[in-house]
Amino acid sequence: MERATLSPSLNQSYLLSPSRASTTRLHSFSFTRNLSPSTSSIKLQPSSSSVSSSFINGGVSLTRCNAVLSNSSSSTDASEVADIDWDNIGFGLKPTDYMYVMKCNLGGEFSNGELQRFGNIEVSPSAGVLNYGQGLFEGMKAYRKQDGKNILLFRPEENATRMRCGAERMCMPAPTIDQFVKAVKATVLANKRWVPPPGKGSLYIRPLLMGTGAVLGLAPAPEYTFLVYVSPVGNYFKEGVSPINLIVESEFHRATPGGTGGVKTIGNYAAVLKAQSVAKAKGYSDVLYLDCIYKRYLEEVSSCNIFIVKDNVVSTPEIRGTILPGITRKSIVDVARSQGLKVEERNVTVDELLEADEVFCTGTAVVVSPVGSITYKGKRVSYGEGSFGPVSEKLYTVLTSLQMGLTEDNMKWTVNLS
C-alpha cells in the first residue's frame, strides 16, 4: 500500500539522538509524498512554542506546528488519490499518513496541537482511560466532490459541541469548538489522498479525547490527549444500503437513566458487544434496545438511532439522557421537516414499531439504513420490498446529496476544503 514518507533530506539531516531530540528546534522542513510531481505536498510551519512530542517513526522531536496543504497543480489527477481497491474498501481501519495530537493538563486549557505520522501511541498502564474508562470519541465523514478537487465536511461544529458536552459529564477538559474544527481540517487535508473518489465511499474521521495521565485511585486523570485520525471507508453494514434485519433486545440494556447513555463515552459501546455478538451469530445485523424500566419504549440500535414511519408521520425516540443525540438524527429531523413531513420526537413503543410502514436507522457510519425486518419475542415483521421505503429513500437522497455536494447546501451544514 502506498504510504507517505519523509523527504530524503529530512531523513538524512534530522535523525536526532535521544539526548538531542528534546532540545533541538527545526526551523524549516517539509514532507513529500510518493506521488507524481504534480500532486500536493504537506508543508509543516513551526510556531514559536517549544518541542512537545515526537514522531512515532524515526524518533524526531518537532516544535508545535500548523499544517498547510499546498497544491502545486491547479487540478486534481488520479495520482492524488491513493492506489487501493476503492470498490472493496468496506468499513475497517486502513492506516493513513498523519494524525493530529494535542495535550492538556487537568484544570488547564488545550494549546495548539501538531500533525504527527500515524502510528501507535504510548501511555502509562495507569492511564485514566485504561483504568477507569475516562474517554470520549466522535465520528465524522469527509466526502470528495464530483470535481475531484474539493472535499466537504459535514457539520463539524456539532461534533465539537457534543464532545464538549460529553467532556463535562466525564470530568474532562475539552478543545474549544474552533480548536476541534481546525484539528479536523488539518488532519483531513494532511490525508487528502485517502479521501475516496466520488461515489466510492468517504473518509471516516475519528476524534478521541482520553485521560492519558497516570492515576491509581479513582479520580480524574492529571493529563488529557485529544487525537484525530482518519481512515477511508465504505458501507458500515455488509448489506450496504440493502435493508438490515434487527432483533429487539429486552434483557440487556444499553443505558440507564442518570447514566452516560446520552454522551459518546467509550464505555457505552463495550456494553453492547455481548448482545450484538449473540444477535449476529443468529444471522441478525444488529440489536435494537428498549428502555430499562418499562421494557417497551424504543431507545436505539447499538451504534445508531431509530426512526419509524406511519401514515407519512416520522417518529423517533426523544432525547432524554439515555439516547445519544446523533448528528445525523438531528439532520434527518430537519430535512424531513424541510420536505413538509410531520416529525415527532417522543416515546415510541415496540408495538408501534411492529405496526410501522417503514423503519430506518441513522448515524454517521450508516447515514440512513433501511430496516427490512424486526424480530421481537420470536415474531418477525418485515417492511417494504427489500429496499428503502418511499419516505426513508427521499430523506436518504436529500441528505447524502447535500453531504456529497451534489445539491446546493441551503442548510449551511457543509464546510468546503479545497
Short mmCIF file of N, CA and C in Angstrom, two decimals, residues 267-370:
data_model
loop_
_atom_site.label_atom_id
_atom_site.label_comp_id
_atom_site.label_asym_id
_atom_site.label_seq_id
_atom_site.Cartn_x
_atom_site.Cartn_y
_atom_site.Cartn_z
N GLY A 267 -17.19 3.73 27.10
CA GLY A 267 -17.80 2.62 27.84
C GLY A 267 -19.16 2.22 27.35
N ASN A 268 -19.87 3.15 26.70
CA ASN A 268 -21.20 2.81 26.20
C ASN A 268 -21.17 1.71 25.16
N TYR A 269 -20.07 1.60 24.45
CA TYR A 269 -20.02 0.71 23.29
C TYR A 269 -19.57 -0.70 23.65
N ALA A 270 -18.69 -0.82 24.63
CA ALA A 270 -18.31 -2.15 25.08
C ALA A 270 -19.51 -2.89 25.65
N ALA A 271 -20.44 -2.14 26.24
CA ALA A 271 -21.60 -2.76 26.89
C ALA A 271 -22.56 -3.43 25.91
N VAL A 272 -22.50 -3.06 24.64
CA VAL A 272 -23.43 -3.64 23.67
C VAL A 272 -22.84 -4.85 22.95
N LEU A 273 -21.57 -5.12 23.15
CA LEU A 273 -20.91 -6.16 22.36
C LEU A 273 -21.48 -7.55 22.60
N LYS A 274 -21.86 -7.85 23.83
CA LYS A 274 -22.38 -9.18 24.14
C LYS A 274 -23.67 -9.46 23.38
N ALA A 275 -24.65 -8.57 23.53
CA ALA A 275 -25.93 -8.77 22.84
C ALA A 275 -25.75 -8.72 21.33
N GLN A 276 -24.88 -7.84 20.86
CA GLN A 276 -24.65 -7.73 19.42
C GLN A 276 -24.01 -9.01 18.85
N SER A 277 -23.05 -9.57 19.59
CA SER A 277 -22.40 -10.80 19.13
C SER A 277 -23.38 -11.96 19.05
N VAL A 278 -24.24 -12.07 20.06
CA VAL A 278 -25.25 -13.14 20.06
C VAL A 278 -26.20 -12.96 18.88
N ALA A 279 -26.62 -11.73 18.62
CA ALA A 279 -27.54 -11.46 17.53
C ALA A 279 -26.91 -11.79 16.18
N LYS A 280 -25.68 -11.38 15.99
CA LYS A 280 -25.02 -11.63 14.71
C LYS A 280 -24.79 -13.12 14.48
N ALA A 281 -24.55 -13.86 15.56
CA ALA A 281 -24.38 -15.31 15.44
C ALA A 281 -25.66 -15.98 14.97
N LYS A 282 -26.80 -15.31 15.23
CA LYS A 282 -28.10 -15.85 14.80
C LYS A 282 -28.52 -15.31 13.43
N GLY A 283 -27.67 -14.50 12.81
CA GLY A 283 -27.96 -14.01 11.47
C GLY A 283 -28.55 -12.61 11.40
N TYR A 284 -28.69 -11.94 12.54
CA TYR A 284 -29.22 -10.58 12.54
C TYR A 284 -28.10 -9.57 12.29
N SER A 285 -28.48 -8.42 11.79
CA SER A 285 -27.49 -7.37 11.52
C SER A 285 -27.08 -6.65 12.79
N ASP A 286 -28.02 -6.44 13.71
CA ASP A 286 -27.72 -5.69 14.92
C ASP A 286 -28.88 -5.81 15.89
N VAL A 287 -28.76 -5.10 17.01
CA VAL A 287 -29.72 -5.19 18.12
C VAL A 287 -30.39 -3.84 18.33
N LEU A 288 -31.69 -3.87 18.57
CA LEU A 288 -32.45 -2.68 18.96
C LEU A 288 -32.79 -2.80 20.44
N TYR A 289 -32.40 -1.78 21.21
CA TYR A 289 -32.58 -1.83 22.66
C TYR A 289 -33.85 -1.10 23.09
N LEU A 290 -34.42 -1.60 24.19
CA LEU A 290 -35.59 -0.98 24.82
C LEU A 290 -35.16 -0.27 26.10
N ASP A 291 -36.05 0.57 26.62
CA ASP A 291 -35.74 1.24 27.90
C ASP A 291 -35.63 0.19 29.00
N CYS A 292 -34.87 0.50 30.03
CA CYS A 292 -34.58 -0.49 31.07
C CYS A 292 -35.62 -0.52 32.18
N ILE A 293 -36.59 0.41 32.18
CA ILE A 293 -37.59 0.44 33.25
C ILE A 293 -38.87 -0.29 32.82
N TYR A 294 -39.46 0.15 31.74
CA TYR A 294 -40.72 -0.44 31.29
C TYR A 294 -40.52 -1.53 30.24
N LYS A 295 -39.38 -1.54 29.61
CA LYS A 295 -39.03 -2.53 28.58
C LYS A 295 -40.05 -2.55 27.44
N ARG A 296 -40.53 -1.36 27.06
CA ARG A 296 -41.47 -1.29 25.96
C ARG A 296 -41.25 -0.08 25.06
N TYR A 297 -40.38 0.82 25.46
CA TYR A 297 -40.10 2.01 24.65
C TYR A 297 -38.77 1.85 23.91
N LEU A 298 -38.76 2.23 22.65
CA LEU A 298 -37.55 2.12 21.84
C LEU A 298 -36.49 3.10 22.34
N GLU A 299 -35.24 2.64 22.30
CA GLU A 299 -34.13 3.54 22.60
C GLU A 299 -33.28 3.72 21.33
N GLU A 300 -32.34 2.85 21.08
CA GLU A 300 -31.55 2.95 19.85
C GLU A 300 -30.92 1.61 19.53
N VAL A 301 -30.34 1.53 18.34
CA VAL A 301 -29.57 0.36 17.93
C VAL A 301 -28.17 0.52 18.54
N SER A 302 -27.32 -0.49 18.42
CA SER A 302 -26.01 -0.47 19.09
C SER A 302 -25.24 0.82 18.83
N SER A 303 -25.26 1.30 17.59
CA SER A 303 -24.46 2.49 17.27
C SER A 303 -25.22 3.47 16.37
N CYS A 304 -26.53 3.43 16.39
CA CYS A 304 -27.30 4.36 15.55
C CYS A 304 -28.70 4.56 16.12
N ASN A 305 -29.31 5.66 15.73
CA ASN A 305 -30.66 5.99 16.18
C ASN A 305 -31.70 5.31 15.29
N ILE A 306 -32.93 5.22 15.80
CA ILE A 306 -34.02 4.51 15.11
C ILE A 306 -35.17 5.47 14.81
N PHE A 307 -35.79 5.28 13.64
CA PHE A 307 -36.96 6.04 13.22
C PHE A 307 -38.02 5.07 12.72
N ILE A 308 -39.30 5.45 12.91
CA ILE A 308 -40.38 4.72 12.28
C ILE A 308 -41.22 5.71 11.47
N VAL A 309 -41.90 5.18 10.45
CA VAL A 309 -42.80 5.98 9.62
C VAL A 309 -44.17 5.31 9.62
N LYS A 310 -45.20 6.06 9.94
CA LYS A 310 -46.56 5.56 9.91
C LYS A 310 -47.46 6.65 9.34
N ASP A 311 -48.14 6.33 8.23
CA ASP A 311 -49.03 7.30 7.58
C ASP A 311 -48.31 8.62 7.31
N ASN A 312 -47.07 8.51 6.82
CA ASN A 312 -46.23 9.67 6.46
C ASN A 312 -45.84 10.56 7.64
N VAL A 313 -46.03 10.07 8.85
CA VAL A 313 -45.54 10.76 10.03
C VAL A 313 -44.26 10.05 10.48
N VAL A 314 -43.19 10.83 10.63
CA VAL A 314 -41.89 10.29 11.03
C VAL A 314 -41.74 10.46 12.54
N SER A 315 -41.46 9.36 13.24
CA SER A 315 -41.32 9.40 14.71
C SER A 315 -39.99 8.80 15.11
N THR A 316 -39.39 9.37 16.15
CA THR A 316 -38.13 8.85 16.69
C THR A 316 -38.12 9.08 18.19
N PRO A 317 -37.49 8.18 18.96
CA PRO A 317 -37.43 8.38 20.42
C PRO A 317 -36.80 9.72 20.77
N GLU A 318 -37.41 10.38 21.75
CA GLU A 318 -36.89 11.68 22.16
C GLU A 318 -35.59 11.53 22.95
N ILE A 319 -34.78 12.57 22.90
CA ILE A 319 -33.52 12.58 23.64
C ILE A 319 -33.83 12.88 25.10
N ARG A 320 -33.54 11.93 25.97
CA ARG A 320 -33.89 12.09 27.38
C ARG A 320 -32.78 11.59 28.31
N GLY A 321 -31.56 11.60 27.84
CA GLY A 321 -30.43 11.24 28.69
C GLY A 321 -29.92 9.83 28.51
N THR A 322 -30.74 8.94 27.95
CA THR A 322 -30.29 7.56 27.72
C THR A 322 -30.02 7.30 26.24
N ILE A 323 -30.29 8.26 25.39
CA ILE A 323 -30.13 8.10 23.95
C ILE A 323 -29.12 9.12 23.45
N LEU A 324 -28.19 8.67 22.62
CA LEU A 324 -27.19 9.59 22.09
C LEU A 324 -27.84 10.58 21.12
N PRO A 325 -27.59 11.87 21.29
CA PRO A 325 -28.12 12.87 20.36
C PRO A 325 -27.34 12.86 19.06
N GLY A 326 -27.70 11.95 18.17
CA GLY A 326 -26.98 11.77 16.92
C GLY A 326 -27.06 13.00 16.03
N ILE A 327 -25.96 13.34 15.39
CA ILE A 327 -25.95 14.49 14.48
C ILE A 327 -26.67 14.15 13.19
N THR A 328 -26.54 12.92 12.72
CA THR A 328 -27.32 12.50 11.55
C THR A 328 -28.80 12.46 11.91
N ARG A 329 -29.12 12.00 13.11
CA ARG A 329 -30.51 12.00 13.58
C ARG A 329 -31.08 13.41 13.53
N LYS A 330 -30.35 14.35 14.11
CA LYS A 330 -30.78 15.75 14.14
C LYS A 330 -30.96 16.29 12.73
N SER A 331 -30.05 15.92 11.84
CA SER A 331 -30.12 16.40 10.46
C SER A 331 -31.32 15.82 9.72
N ILE A 332 -31.61 14.54 9.95
CA ILE A 332 -32.76 13.90 9.30
C ILE A 332 -34.06 14.53 9.78
N VAL A 333 -34.14 14.86 11.07
CA VAL A 333 -35.33 15.55 11.59
C VAL A 333 -35.54 16.86 10.84
N ASP A 334 -34.47 17.62 10.67
CA ASP A 334 -34.58 18.91 9.99
C ASP A 334 -34.88 18.74 8.50
N VAL A 335 -34.25 17.76 7.88
CA VAL A 335 -34.51 17.50 6.46
C VAL A 335 -35.96 17.09 6.25
N ALA A 336 -36.46 16.20 7.11
CA ALA A 336 -37.85 15.73 6.98
C ALA A 336 -38.82 16.91 7.08
N ARG A 337 -38.58 17.78 8.04
CA ARG A 337 -39.46 18.93 8.19
C ARG A 337 -39.36 19.88 7.00
N SER A 338 -38.16 20.01 6.44
CA SER A 338 -37.99 20.87 5.27
C SER A 338 -38.70 20.30 4.04
N GLN A 339 -38.96 18.99 4.06
CA GLN A 339 -39.67 18.33 2.96
C GLN A 339 -41.18 18.26 3.22
N GLY A 340 -41.63 18.94 4.26
CA GLY A 340 -43.06 19.01 4.53
C GLY A 340 -43.61 17.85 5.33
N LEU A 341 -42.73 17.01 5.88
CA LEU A 341 -43.19 15.87 6.67
C LEU A 341 -43.37 16.27 8.13
N LYS A 342 -44.32 15.64 8.78
CA LYS A 342 -44.52 15.83 10.21
C LYS A 342 -43.54 14.92 10.94
N VAL A 343 -42.82 15.48 11.92
CA VAL A 343 -41.85 14.72 12.69
C VAL A 343 -42.19 14.81 14.17
N GLU A 344 -42.21 13.67 14.83
CA GLU A 344 -42.50 13.62 16.27
C GLU A 344 -41.30 13.02 17.00
N GLU A 345 -40.81 13.74 18.00
CA GLU A 345 -39.78 13.22 18.89
C GLU A 345 -40.47 12.91 20.22
N ARG A 346 -40.65 11.64 20.52
CA ARG A 346 -41.48 11.23 21.65
C ARG A 346 -41.14 9.80 22.04
N ASN A 347 -41.79 9.30 23.08
CA ASN A 347 -41.69 7.88 23.40
C ASN A 347 -42.36 7.07 22.29
N VAL A 348 -41.65 6.10 21.77
CA VAL A 348 -42.18 5.23 20.72
C VAL A 348 -42.19 3.80 21.26
N THR A 349 -43.34 3.17 21.25
CA THR A 349 -43.45 1.83 21.83
C THR A 349 -43.06 0.76 20.82
N VAL A 350 -42.71 -0.40 21.35
CA VAL A 350 -42.37 -1.52 20.48
C VAL A 350 -43.58 -1.96 19.67
N ASP A 351 -44.78 -1.79 20.21
CA ASP A 351 -45.99 -2.14 19.45
C ASP A 351 -46.14 -1.25 18.21
N GLU A 352 -45.83 0.06 18.37
CA GLU A 352 -45.86 0.96 17.22
C GLU A 352 -44.82 0.57 16.18
N LEU A 353 -43.68 0.12 16.65
CA LEU A 353 -42.63 -0.34 15.75
C LEU A 353 -43.13 -1.47 14.86
N LEU A 354 -43.82 -2.42 15.46
CA LEU A 354 -44.29 -3.59 14.72
C LEU A 354 -45.40 -3.24 13.74
N GLU A 355 -46.07 -2.10 13.94
CA GLU A 355 -47.15 -1.68 13.05
C GLU A 355 -46.71 -0.61 12.05
N ALA A 356 -45.45 -0.26 12.03
CA ALA A 356 -44.97 0.83 11.20
C ALA A 356 -44.99 0.48 9.71
N ASP A 357 -45.06 1.51 8.89
CA ASP A 357 -44.96 1.33 7.43
C ASP A 357 -43.51 1.20 6.99
N GLU A 358 -42.65 1.97 7.63
CA GLU A 358 -41.21 1.93 7.35
C GLU A 358 -40.45 2.07 8.66
N VAL A 359 -39.24 1.51 8.67
CA VAL A 359 -38.33 1.67 9.80
C VAL A 359 -36.93 1.90 9.22
N PHE A 360 -36.19 2.85 9.80
CA PHE A 360 -34.83 3.06 9.33
C PHE A 360 -33.95 3.57 10.47
N CYS A 361 -32.64 3.39 10.29
CA CYS A 361 -31.65 3.82 11.28
C CYS A 361 -30.84 4.97 10.71
N THR A 362 -30.30 5.80 11.61
CA THR A 362 -29.42 6.88 11.18
C THR A 362 -28.18 6.93 12.05
N GLY A 363 -27.08 7.35 11.47
CA GLY A 363 -25.83 7.51 12.20
C GLY A 363 -24.74 7.95 11.25
N THR A 364 -23.64 8.42 11.79
CA THR A 364 -22.54 8.85 10.93
C THR A 364 -22.06 7.72 10.05
N ALA A 365 -21.87 6.55 10.63
CA ALA A 365 -21.34 5.42 9.86
C ALA A 365 -22.35 4.91 8.84
N VAL A 366 -23.62 4.76 9.25
CA VAL A 366 -24.62 4.16 8.36
C VAL A 366 -25.31 5.20 7.50
N VAL A 367 -25.26 6.47 7.87
CA VAL A 367 -26.01 7.58 7.26
C VAL A 367 -27.51 7.30 7.45
N VAL A 368 -28.14 6.68 6.46
CA VAL A 368 -29.53 6.22 6.61
C VAL A 368 -29.57 4.78 6.13
N SER A 369 -30.00 3.89 6.99
CA SER A 369 -30.05 2.47 6.63
C SER A 369 -31.46 1.93 6.81
N PRO A 370 -32.09 1.42 5.72
CA PRO A 370 -33.44 0.88 5.85
C PRO A 370 -33.45 -0.42 6.65
#
